[in-house]
């Protein structure tokens, strides 16, 4: 296990409850070996920025409207992240698709949380998609980001039953609770150097040094 804390950047667009869960887990020692170096938001009104202030975490607003295209935007993002020696990029409700400029700069080092059991219901409004489809079970997925939309290697998933009494709001709330739990767990595994990626498969090394498949 590395002793120098892993430098993490969290990218957000909104409320930031996942960001808050990660901050709390680092502060309480549930994630060891990690330091949030900066928060980057594409929206100036994201509540996550207020959360960062409370915890003395440096934040940047990188408004996509000020850039000609995705590649220019991502070049500016990479510049900020590299200047802060970021080793892990955590997307926490960051509602933008990343270009190859970002993905190539951080191979297997960008994580995303998606509010459905991938590969079902990728893209926007995943909870609504699952609710409308009438599934009995949905959930959330933490995965590494590749060039597709929500297609990268899966790290952890949690199952949430869809109850007949659910509205999309009650279902979303229970999924959110599970997101906070598995995102913290996945980031902890990364920071402890326990994740290996081979093709589509992510394996978790046991603390003794053995690797087991994630099923
Ligand atoms: C979360 O539900 C996350 O899964 C979702 O945005 C929400 C952000 O909530 N992300 C996506 O849908 C990405 N495709 P938060 O700001 O409270 O963490």
mmCIF file of C-alpha atoms and ligand atoms in Angstrom:
data_model
loop_
_atom_site.group_PDB
_atom_site.id
_atom_site.type_symbol
_atom_site.label_atom_id
_atom_site.label_comp_id
_atom_site.label_asym_id
_atom_site.label_seq_id
_atom_site.Cartn_x
_atom_site.Cartn_y
_atom_site.Cartn_z
ATOM 1 C CA UNK A 1 0.000 0.000 0.000
ATOM 2 C CA UNK A 2 1.327 3.423 -0.932
ATOM 3 C CA UNK A 3 1.862 5.784 1.983
ATOM 4 C CA UNK A 4 1.579 9.024 0.008
ATOM 5 C CA UNK A 5 -2.129 9.951 -0.205
ATOM 6 C CA UNK A 6 -3.681 9.518 -3.640
ATOM 7 C CA UNK A 7 -4.533 12.926 -5.096
ATOM 8 C CA UNK A 8 -8.214 12.986 -6.080
ATOM 9 C CA UNK A 9 -10.164 15.509 -8.157
ATOM 10 C CA UNK A 10 -13.962 15.380 -7.979
ATOM 11 C CA UNK A 11 -15.943 16.679 -10.975
ATOM 12 C CA UNK A 12 -19.547 17.771 -10.389
ATOM 13 C CA UNK A 13 -22.481 19.604 -11.960
ATOM 14 C CA UNK A 14 -24.954 19.832 -9.108
ATOM 15 C CA UNK A 15 -25.887 19.033 -5.525
ATOM 16 C CA UNK A 16 -22.857 16.914 -4.674
ATOM 17 C CA UNK A 17 -24.219 14.386 -2.167
ATOM 18 C CA UNK A 18 -21.780 11.811 -3.555
ATOM 19 C CA UNK A 19 -18.975 14.350 -3.181
ATOM 20 C CA UNK A 20 -20.078 14.896 0.433
ATOM 21 C CA UNK A 21 -20.079 11.138 1.116
ATOM 22 C CA UNK A 22 -16.505 10.908 -0.208
ATOM 23 C CA UNK A 23 -15.332 13.916 1.844
ATOM 24 C CA UNK A 24 -16.925 12.434 4.984
ATOM 25 C CA UNK A 25 -15.347 9.027 4.341
ATOM 26 C CA UNK A 26 -11.875 10.555 3.976
ATOM 27 C CA UNK A 27 -12.307 12.730 7.076
ATOM 28 C CA UNK A 28 -13.528 9.786 9.162
ATOM 29 C CA UNK A 29 -10.745 7.477 7.907
ATOM 30 C CA UNK A 30 -13.078 5.067 6.072
ATOM 31 C CA UNK A 31 -11.105 5.935 2.932
ATOM 32 C CA UNK A 32 -7.442 5.897 3.891
ATOM 33 C CA UNK A 33 -4.608 7.079 1.746
ATOM 34 C CA UNK A 34 -6.532 9.787 -0.094
ATOM 35 C CA UNK A 35 -6.648 13.541 -0.389
ATOM 36 C CA UNK A 36 -9.176 15.624 -2.371
ATOM 37 C CA UNK A 37 -6.975 18.130 -4.133
ATOM 38 C CA UNK A 38 -9.729 19.996 -5.939
ATOM 39 C CA UNK A 39 -13.358 20.100 -7.000
ATOM 40 C CA UNK A 40 -14.217 21.165 -10.554
ATOM 41 C CA UNK A 41 -17.753 22.124 -11.584
ATOM 42 C CA UNK A 42 -19.043 23.070 -15.023
ATOM 43 C CA UNK A 43 -21.758 25.134 -13.318
ATOM 44 C CA UNK A 44 -21.187 28.146 -11.088
ATOM 45 C CA UNK A 45 -24.430 27.461 -9.177
ATOM 46 C CA UNK A 46 -23.589 23.869 -8.219
ATOM 47 C CA UNK A 47 -24.282 23.390 -4.496
ATOM 48 C CA UNK A 48 -21.241 21.091 -4.337
ATOM 49 C CA UNK A 49 -19.088 24.262 -4.425
ATOM 50 C CA UNK A 50 -20.589 25.350 -1.074
ATOM 51 C CA UNK A 51 -19.829 21.914 0.327
ATOM 52 C CA UNK A 52 -16.194 22.222 -0.833
ATOM 53 C CA UNK A 53 -15.842 25.630 0.843
ATOM 54 C CA UNK A 54 -17.005 24.190 4.181
ATOM 55 C CA UNK A 55 -14.222 21.621 4.017
ATOM 56 C CA UNK A 56 -11.514 23.984 2.711
ATOM 57 C CA UNK A 57 -11.307 22.157 -0.607
ATOM 58 C CA UNK A 58 -10.175 24.285 -3.520
ATOM 59 C CA UNK A 59 -12.827 24.566 -6.250
ATOM 60 C CA UNK A 60 -12.833 25.677 -9.876
ATOM 61 C CA UNK A 61 -15.708 26.561 -12.164
ATOM 62 C CA UNK A 62 -15.010 25.533 -15.735
ATOM 63 C CA UNK A 63 -18.076 26.681 -17.644
ATOM 64 C CA UNK A 64 -18.487 24.699 -20.862
ATOM 65 C CA UNK A 65 -20.240 27.678 -22.463
ATOM 66 C CA UNK A 66 -16.889 29.479 -22.572
ATOM 67 C CA UNK A 67 -15.270 26.850 -24.796
ATOM 68 C CA UNK A 68 -15.644 26.286 -28.543
ATOM 69 C CA UNK A 69 -15.891 22.502 -28.353
ATOM 70 C CA UNK A 70 -15.532 19.464 -26.101
ATOM 71 C CA UNK A 71 -11.845 19.028 -26.885
ATOM 72 C CA UNK A 72 -10.950 22.610 -25.915
ATOM 73 C CA UNK A 73 -12.957 22.224 -22.723
ATOM 74 C CA UNK A 74 -11.256 18.954 -21.842
ATOM 75 C CA UNK A 75 -7.808 20.402 -22.597
ATOM 76 C CA UNK A 76 -8.457 23.119 -20.002
ATOM 77 C CA UNK A 77 -9.688 20.473 -17.559
ATOM 78 C CA UNK A 78 -6.583 18.279 -18.064
ATOM 79 C CA UNK A 79 -4.388 21.327 -17.478
ATOM 80 C CA UNK A 80 -6.014 21.990 -14.080
ATOM 81 C CA UNK A 81 -5.895 18.330 -13.055
ATOM 82 C CA UNK A 82 -2.267 17.810 -14.084
ATOM 83 C CA UNK A 83 -1.224 21.051 -12.376
ATOM 84 C CA UNK A 84 -2.635 19.512 -9.172
ATOM 85 C CA UNK A 85 -0.909 16.160 -9.762
ATOM 86 C CA UNK A 86 -4.261 14.390 -9.769
ATOM 87 C CA UNK A 87 -4.059 10.585 -9.806
ATOM 88 C CA UNK A 88 -7.768 9.711 -9.624
ATOM 89 C CA UNK A 89 -10.617 11.642 -11.255
ATOM 90 C CA UNK A 90 -14.021 10.997 -9.661
ATOM 91 C CA UNK A 91 -17.145 11.964 -11.617
ATOM 92 C CA UNK A 92 -19.892 12.658 -9.083
ATOM 93 C CA UNK A 93 -22.934 13.794 -11.033
ATOM 94 C CA UNK A 94 -20.772 15.472 -13.706
ATOM 95 C CA UNK A 95 -23.243 15.748 -16.570
ATOM 96 C CA UNK A 96 -20.810 15.960 -19.462
ATOM 97 C CA UNK A 97 -19.374 13.346 -21.787
ATOM 98 C CA UNK A 98 -15.570 13.193 -21.727
ATOM 99 C CA UNK A 99 -13.528 13.290 -24.936
ATOM 100 C CA UNK A 100 -10.403 11.231 -25.668
ATOM 101 C CA UNK A 101 -8.363 14.220 -24.426
ATOM 102 C CA UNK A 102 -9.450 13.458 -20.849
ATOM 103 C CA UNK A 103 -9.619 9.683 -21.159
ATOM 104 C CA UNK A 104 -6.114 9.377 -22.640
ATOM 105 C CA UNK A 105 -4.666 11.673 -19.966
ATOM 106 C CA UNK A 106 -6.032 9.466 -17.133
ATOM 107 C CA UNK A 107 -6.121 5.835 -18.326
ATOM 108 C CA UNK A 108 -8.116 3.605 -15.927
ATOM 109 C CA UNK A 109 -8.044 6.474 -13.460
ATOM 110 C CA UNK A 110 -11.432 8.081 -14.061
ATOM 111 C CA UNK A 111 -14.401 6.664 -12.129
ATOM 112 C CA UNK A 112 -18.085 7.336 -12.627
ATOM 113 C CA UNK A 113 -21.198 6.480 -10.626
ATOM 114 C CA UNK A 114 -24.307 5.668 -12.638
ATOM 115 C CA UNK A 115 -27.775 5.329 -11.058
ATOM 116 C CA UNK A 116 -28.710 2.008 -12.722
ATOM 117 C CA UNK A 117 -27.365 -1.522 -13.108
ATOM 118 C CA UNK A 118 -25.278 -1.160 -16.262
ATOM 119 C CA UNK A 119 -25.393 -2.139 -19.047
ATOM 120 C CA UNK A 120 -29.129 -1.474 -18.525
ATOM 121 C CA UNK A 121 -30.331 2.117 -18.773
ATOM 122 C CA UNK A 122 -27.183 4.074 -19.717
ATOM 123 C CA UNK A 123 -27.305 7.835 -20.337
ATOM 124 C CA UNK A 124 -29.574 10.431 -18.788
ATOM 125 C CA UNK A 125 -32.475 9.889 -16.357
ATOM 126 C CA UNK A 126 -31.487 6.289 -15.646
ATOM 127 C CA UNK A 127 -33.787 6.023 -12.598
ATOM 128 C CA UNK A 128 -36.763 7.235 -14.665
ATOM 129 C CA UNK A 129 -35.858 4.851 -17.510
ATOM 130 C CA UNK A 130 -35.784 1.879 -15.098
ATOM 131 C CA UNK A 131 -39.003 2.993 -13.363
ATOM 132 C CA UNK A 132 -40.842 3.410 -16.674
ATOM 133 C CA UNK A 133 -39.608 0.019 -17.905
ATOM 134 C CA UNK A 134 -41.155 -1.649 -14.859
ATOM 135 C CA UNK A 135 -38.062 -3.493 -13.606
ATOM 136 C CA UNK A 136 -38.259 -5.353 -10.277
ATOM 137 C CA UNK A 137 -34.621 -4.578 -9.495
ATOM 138 C CA UNK A 138 -32.395 -1.661 -10.372
ATOM 139 C CA UNK A 139 -29.452 -0.118 -8.527
ATOM 140 C CA UNK A 140 -26.195 1.663 -9.227
ATOM 141 C CA UNK A 141 -22.815 1.007 -10.802
ATOM 142 C CA UNK A 142 -19.318 2.362 -10.222
ATOM 143 C CA UNK A 143 -17.172 1.931 -13.324
ATOM 144 C CA UNK A 144 -14.001 3.172 -14.929
ATOM 145 C CA UNK A 145 -14.674 5.586 -17.763
ATOM 146 C CA UNK A 146 -13.818 4.626 -21.332
ATOM 147 C CA UNK A 147 -14.681 6.283 -24.627
ATOM 148 C CA UNK A 148 -18.329 5.098 -24.625
ATOM 149 C CA UNK A 149 -21.284 6.385 -22.627
ATOM 150 C CA UNK A 150 -21.422 4.397 -19.363
ATOM 151 C CA UNK A 151 -19.631 1.447 -20.991
ATOM 152 C CA UNK A 152 -16.337 1.201 -19.041
ATOM 153 C CA UNK A 153 -15.170 -1.734 -16.875
ATOM 154 C CA UNK A 154 -17.438 -2.262 -13.863
ATOM 155 C CA UNK A 155 -15.904 -1.946 -10.393
ATOM 156 C CA UNK A 156 -18.871 -2.373 -8.025
ATOM 157 C CA UNK A 157 -22.647 -2.603 -8.281
ATOM 158 C CA UNK A 158 -25.472 -2.529 -5.735
ATOM 159 C CA UNK A 159 -28.986 -3.869 -6.294
ATOM 160 C CA UNK A 160 -32.053 -1.897 -5.206
ATOM 161 C CA UNK A 161 -35.526 -3.507 -5.444
ATOM 162 C CA UNK A 162 -38.225 -1.475 -7.188
ATOM 163 C CA UNK A 163 -41.317 -1.721 -5.000
ATOM 164 C CA UNK A 164 -44.874 -1.527 -6.310
ATOM 165 C CA UNK A 165 -45.451 1.364 -3.905
ATOM 166 C CA UNK A 166 -42.461 3.319 -5.316
ATOM 167 C CA UNK A 167 -42.623 6.610 -7.142
ATOM 168 C CA UNK A 168 -39.582 7.544 -9.180
ATOM 169 C CA UNK A 169 -38.604 9.835 -6.292
ATOM 170 C CA UNK A 170 -38.669 7.166 -3.573
ATOM 171 C CA UNK A 171 -36.752 4.782 -5.839
ATOM 172 C CA UNK A 172 -34.169 7.472 -6.661
ATOM 173 C CA UNK A 173 -33.694 8.176 -2.951
ATOM 174 C CA UNK A 174 -32.918 4.535 -2.122
ATOM 175 C CA UNK A 175 -30.535 4.278 -5.106
ATOM 176 C CA UNK A 176 -28.756 7.422 -3.879
ATOM 177 C CA UNK A 177 -28.133 5.787 -0.474
ATOM 178 C CA UNK A 178 -26.464 2.837 -2.187
ATOM 179 C CA UNK A 179 -24.450 5.151 -4.468
ATOM 180 C CA UNK A 180 -22.872 6.809 -1.456
ATOM 181 C CA UNK A 181 -21.938 3.425 0.026
ATOM 182 C CA UNK A 182 -20.384 1.792 -3.064
ATOM 183 C CA UNK A 183 -18.637 4.923 -4.355
ATOM 184 C CA UNK A 184 -16.794 5.250 -1.059
ATOM 185 C CA UNK A 185 -15.906 1.559 -1.167
ATOM 186 C CA UNK A 186 -14.624 1.691 -4.767
ATOM 187 C CA UNK A 187 -12.506 4.797 -4.136
ATOM 188 C CA UNK A 188 -11.059 3.148 -1.022
ATOM 189 C CA UNK A 189 -10.073 0.087 -3.078
ATOM 190 C CA UNK A 190 -8.400 2.270 -5.697
ATOM 191 C CA UNK A 191 -6.504 4.272 -3.085
ATOM 192 C CA UNK A 192 -5.333 1.057 -1.406
ATOM 193 C CA UNK A 193 -3.946 -0.063 -4.803
ATOM 194 C CA UNK A 194 -6.304 -3.064 -4.917
ATOM 195 C CA UNK A 195 -7.975 -2.621 -8.336
ATOM 196 C CA UNK A 196 -6.624 -4.277 -11.500
ATOM 197 C CA UNK A 197 -8.168 -3.845 -14.943
ATOM 198 C CA UNK A 198 -7.769 -6.438 -17.692
ATOM 199 C CA UNK A 199 -9.971 -5.777 -20.701
ATOM 200 C CA UNK A 200 -13.505 -5.473 -19.380
ATOM 201 C CA UNK A 201 -12.745 -7.222 -16.078
ATOM 202 C CA UNK A 202 -11.833 -5.479 -12.874
ATOM 203 C CA UNK A 203 -10.342 -7.652 -10.144
ATOM 204 C CA UNK A 204 -9.919 -6.735 -6.504
ATOM 205 C CA UNK A 205 -6.737 -7.849 -4.813
ATOM 206 C CA UNK A 206 -7.395 -9.209 -1.348
ATOM 207 C CA UNK A 207 -5.491 -7.533 1.435
ATOM 208 C CA UNK A 208 -3.281 -10.633 1.600
ATOM 209 C CA UNK A 209 -2.196 -9.994 -2.004
ATOM 210 C CA UNK A 210 -4.418 -12.557 -3.876
ATOM 211 C CA UNK A 211 -6.705 -11.346 -6.653
ATOM 212 C CA UNK A 212 -10.339 -12.464 -6.861
ATOM 213 C CA UNK A 213 -12.845 -11.820 -9.589
ATOM 214 C CA UNK A 214 -15.552 -9.377 -8.683
ATOM 215 C CA UNK A 215 -18.825 -11.295 -8.695
HETATM 216 C C1 LIG B 1 -26.254 10.740 -8.922
HETATM 217 O O1 LIG B 1 -27.467 10.054 -8.805
HETATM 218 C C2 LIG B 1 -25.393 10.108 -9.994
HETATM 219 O O2 LIG B 1 -25.540 8.728 -10.051
HETATM 220 C C3 LIG B 1 -25.925 10.762 -11.221
HETATM 221 O O3 LIG B 1 -26.115 12.104 -10.848
HETATM 222 C C4 LIG B 1 -26.499 12.150 -9.478
HETATM 223 C C5 LIG B 1 -25.666 13.196 -8.762
HETATM 224 O O4 LIG B 1 -26.096 13.340 -7.450
HETATM 225 N N1 LIG B 1 -25.006 10.667 -12.316
HETATM 226 C C6 LIG B 1 -25.396 10.411 -13.552
HETATM 227 O O5 LIG B 1 -26.564 10.257 -13.863
HETATM 228 C C7 LIG B 1 -24.276 10.338 -14.553
HETATM 229 N N2 LIG B 1 -24.762 9.799 -15.792
HETATM 230 P P1 LIG B 1 -25.238 14.137 -6.397
HETATM 231 O O6 LIG B 1 -24.874 15.490 -7.052
HETATM 232 O O7 LIG B 1 -26.163 14.312 -5.236
HETATM 233 O O8 LIG B 1 -24.015 13.332 -6.074
#
